[in-house]
């Protein structure tokens, strides 16, 4: 996908995002439902091991404050 592209992902879609540029990029995600309460998993970027979703690990390094 490139600048200006939009797509809808189904409930069971597993995806990853990589920024190949040497500068910060951004994206807007719109979620349907209670994002913090839904049960989900995530994968370690280095080991690809599946683990429970950890909002603190995801927010690490992001220029925003996450509250629960």
PDB file of N, CA, C and O in Angstrom, residues 13-41:
ATOM      1  N   UNK A  13      -8.037 -11.268  10.167  1.00  0.00           N
ATOM      2  CA  UNK A  13      -6.825 -10.940   9.416  1.00  0.00           C
ATOM      3  C   UNK A  13      -5.655 -10.717  10.362  1.00  0.00           C
ATOM      4  O   UNK A  13      -5.774 -10.028  11.373  1.00  0.00           O
ATOM      5  N   UNK A  14      -4.533 -11.313  10.051  1.00  0.00           N
ATOM      6  CA  UNK A  14      -3.283 -11.084  10.780  1.00  0.00           C
ATOM      7  C   UNK A  14      -2.409 -10.255   9.853  1.00  0.00           C
ATOM      8  O   UNK A  14      -2.225 -10.610   8.689  1.00  0.00           O
ATOM      9  N   UNK A  15      -1.899  -9.143  10.355  1.00  0.00           N
ATOM     10  CA  UNK A  15      -1.080  -8.281   9.505  1.00  0.00           C
ATOM     11  C   UNK A  15       0.075  -7.691  10.294  1.00  0.00           C
ATOM     12  O   UNK A  15       0.087  -7.702  11.510  1.00  0.00           O
ATOM     13  N   UNK A  16       1.048  -7.206   9.569  1.00  0.00           N
ATOM     14  CA  UNK A  16       2.160  -6.490  10.191  1.00  0.00           C
ATOM     15  C   UNK A  16       2.424  -5.239   9.377  1.00  0.00           C
ATOM     16  O   UNK A  16       2.046  -5.154   8.212  1.00  0.00           O
ATOM     17  N   UNK A  17       3.078  -4.291  10.011  1.00  0.00           N
ATOM     18  CA  UNK A  17       3.391  -3.032   9.352  1.00  0.00           C
ATOM     19  C   UNK A  17       4.883  -2.782   9.504  1.00  0.00           C
ATOM     20  O   UNK A  17       5.430  -2.914  10.586  1.00  0.00           O
ATOM     21  N   UNK A  18       5.535  -2.451   8.408  1.00  0.00           N
ATOM     22  CA  UNK A  18       6.969  -2.157   8.409  1.00  0.00           C
ATOM     23  C   UNK A  18       7.175  -0.818   7.729  1.00  0.00           C
ATOM     24  O   UNK A  18       6.609  -0.563   6.669  1.00  0.00           O
ATOM     25  N   UNK A  19       7.979   0.029   8.340  1.00  0.00           N
ATOM     26  CA  UNK A  19       8.344   1.305   7.731  1.00  0.00           C
ATOM     27  C   UNK A  19       9.761   1.173   7.190  1.00  0.00           C
ATOM     28  O   UNK A  19      10.710   1.162   7.949  1.00  0.00           O
ATOM     29  N   UNK A  20       9.929   1.095   5.865  1.00  0.00           N
ATOM     30  CA  UNK A  20      11.264   0.922   5.290  1.00  0.00           C
ATOM     31  C   UNK A  20      12.046   2.233   5.183  1.00  0.00           C
ATOM     32  O   UNK A  20      13.195   2.223   4.751  1.00  0.00           O
ATOM     33  N   UNK A  21      11.430   3.325   5.571  1.00  0.00           N
ATOM     34  CA  UNK A  21      12.070   4.634   5.437  1.00  0.00           C
ATOM     35  C   UNK A  21      12.883   4.994   6.681  1.00  0.00           C
ATOM     36  O   UNK A  21      12.632   4.491   7.761  1.00  0.00           O
ATOM     37  N   UNK A  22      13.825   5.882   6.514  1.00  0.00           N
ATOM     38  CA  UNK A  22      14.659   6.334   7.634  1.00  0.00           C
ATOM     39  C   UNK A  22      14.036   7.552   8.310  1.00  0.00           C
ATOM     40  O   UNK A  22      14.731   8.367   8.893  1.00  0.00           O
ATOM     41  N   UNK A  23      12.710   7.672   8.215  1.00  0.00           N
ATOM     42  CA  UNK A  23      12.008   8.766   8.882  1.00  0.00           C
ATOM     43  C   UNK A  23      10.704   8.230   9.461  1.00  0.00           C
ATOM     44  O   UNK A  23      10.239   7.152   9.081  1.00  0.00           O
ATOM     45  N   UNK A  24      10.133   8.978  10.381  1.00  0.00           N
ATOM     46  CA  UNK A  24       8.904   8.555  11.046  1.00  0.00           C
ATOM     47  C   UNK A  24       7.741   8.626  10.072  1.00  0.00           C
ATOM     48  O   UNK A  24       7.618   9.560   9.292  1.00  0.00           O
ATOM     49  N   UNK A  25       6.896   7.621  10.120  1.00  0.00           N
ATOM     50  CA  UNK A  25       5.683   7.626   9.312  1.00  0.00           C
ATOM     51  C   UNK A  25       4.482   7.526  10.249  1.00  0.00           C
ATOM     52  O   UNK A  25       4.645   7.322  11.455  1.00  0.00           O
ATOM     53  N   UNK A  26       3.306   7.667   9.733  1.00  0.00           N
ATOM     54  CA  UNK A  26       2.116   7.611  10.570  1.00  0.00           C
ATOM     55  C   UNK A  26       0.973   6.935   9.840  1.00  0.00           C
ATOM     56  O   UNK A  26       0.987   6.766   8.626  1.00  0.00           O
ATOM     57  N   UNK A  27      -0.027   6.538  10.618  1.00  0.00           N
ATOM     58  CA  UNK A  27      -1.213   5.906  10.055  1.00  0.00           C
ATOM     59  C   UNK A  27      -2.376   6.129  11.003  1.00  0.00           C
ATOM     60  O   UNK A  27      -2.177   6.352  12.201  1.00  0.00           O
ATOM     61  N   UNK A  28      -3.555   6.081  10.469  1.00  0.00           N
ATOM     62  CA  UNK A  28      -4.771   6.163  11.281  1.00  0.00           C
ATOM     63  C   UNK A  28      -5.479   4.826  11.164  1.00  0.00           C
ATOM     64  O   UNK A  28      -5.701   4.322  10.065  1.00  0.00           O
ATOM     65  N   UNK A  29      -5.810   4.241  12.313  1.00  0.00           N
ATOM     66  CA  UNK A  29      -6.561   2.990  12.355  1.00  0.00           C
ATOM     67  C   UNK A  29      -7.911   3.276  13.003  1.00  0.00           C
ATOM     68  O   UNK A  29      -7.966   3.949  14.027  1.00  0.00           O
ATOM     69  N   UNK A  30      -8.978   2.743  12.441  1.00  0.00           N
ATOM     70  CA  UNK A  30     -10.315   2.884  13.010  1.00  0.00           C
ATOM     71  C   UNK A  30     -10.789   1.489  13.379  1.00  0.00           C
ATOM     72  O   UNK A  30     -10.830   0.590  12.533  1.00  0.00           O
ATOM     73  N   UNK A  31     -11.130   1.306  14.663  1.00  0.00           N
ATOM     74  CA  UNK A  31     -11.552   0.001  15.164  1.00  0.00           C
ATOM     75  C   UNK A  31     -13.012   0.045  15.564  1.00  0.00           C
ATOM     76  O   UNK A  31     -13.489   1.046  16.092  1.00  0.00           O
ATOM     77  N   UNK A  32     -13.715  -1.041  15.339  1.00  0.00           N
ATOM     78  CA  UNK A  32     -15.109  -1.171  15.728  1.00  0.00           C
ATOM     79  C   UNK A  32     -15.172  -1.963  17.025  1.00  0.00           C
ATOM     80  O   UNK A  32     -14.716  -3.102  17.071  1.00  0.00           O
ATOM     81  N   UNK A  33     -15.674  -1.372  18.076  1.00  0.00           N
ATOM     82  CA  UNK A  33     -15.805  -2.077  19.344  1.00  0.00           C
ATOM     83  C   UNK A  33     -14.836  -1.549  20.388  1.00  0.00           C
ATOM     84  O   UNK A  33     -14.171  -0.540  20.205  1.00  0.00           O
ATOM     85  N   UNK A  34     -14.772  -2.251  21.513  1.00  0.00           N
ATOM     86  CA  UNK A  34     -13.918  -1.861  22.636  1.00  0.00           C
ATOM     87  C   UNK A  34     -12.511  -2.405  22.410  1.00  0.00           C
ATOM     88  O   UNK A  34     -12.203  -3.544  22.744  1.00  0.00           O
ATOM     89  N   UNK A  35     -11.641  -1.586  21.841  1.00  0.00           N
ATOM     90  CA  UNK A  35     -10.293  -1.995  21.460  1.00  0.00           C
ATOM     91  C   UNK A  35      -9.480  -2.556  22.627  1.00  0.00           C
ATOM     92  O   UNK A  35      -8.736  -3.508  22.476  1.00  0.00           O
ATOM     93  N   UNK A  36      -9.612  -1.961  23.811  1.00  0.00           N
ATOM     94  CA  UNK A  36      -8.797  -2.389  24.955  1.00  0.00           C
ATOM     95  C   UNK A  36      -9.339  -3.635  25.648  1.00  0.00           C
ATOM     96  O   UNK A  36      -8.601  -4.322  26.341  1.00  0.00           O
ATOM     97  N   UNK A  37     -10.620  -3.944  25.460  1.00  0.00           N
ATOM     98  CA  UNK A  37     -11.216  -5.072  26.180  1.00  0.00           C
ATOM     99  C   UNK A  37     -11.214  -6.377  25.390  1.00  0.00           C
ATOM    100  O   UNK A  37     -11.271  -7.449  25.976  1.00  0.00           O
ATOM    101  N   UNK A  38     -11.129  -6.314  24.079  1.00  0.00           N
ATOM    102  CA  UNK A  38     -11.221  -7.527  23.259  1.00  0.00           C
ATOM    103  C   UNK A  38      -9.968  -8.404  23.441  1.00  0.00           C
ATOM    104  O   UNK A  38      -8.858  -7.907  23.565  1.00  0.00           O
ATOM    105  N   UNK A  39     -10.181  -9.706  23.487  1.00  0.00           N
ATOM    106  CA  UNK A  39      -9.083 -10.669  23.627  1.00  0.00           C
ATOM    107  C   UNK A  39      -8.347 -10.788  22.296  1.00  0.00           C
ATOM    108  O   UNK A  39      -8.965 -10.981  21.257  1.00  0.00           O
ATOM    109  N   UNK A  40      -7.033 -10.648  22.293  1.00  0.00           N
ATOM    110  CA  UNK A  40      -6.244 -10.762  21.060  1.00  0.00           C
ATOM    111  C   UNK A  40      -4.818 -11.179  21.397  1.00  0.00           C
ATOM    112  O   UNK A  40      -4.416 -11.140  22.543  1.00  0.00           O
ATOM    113  N   UNK A  41      -4.060 -11.522  20.370  1.00  0.00           N
ATOM    114  CA  UNK A  41      -2.654 -11.879  20.521  1.00  0.00           C
ATOM    115  C   UNK A  41      -1.798 -10.964  19.659  1.00  0.00           C
ATOM    116  O   UNK A  41      -2.299 -10.268  18.784  1.00  0.00           O
TER     117      UNK A  41
END
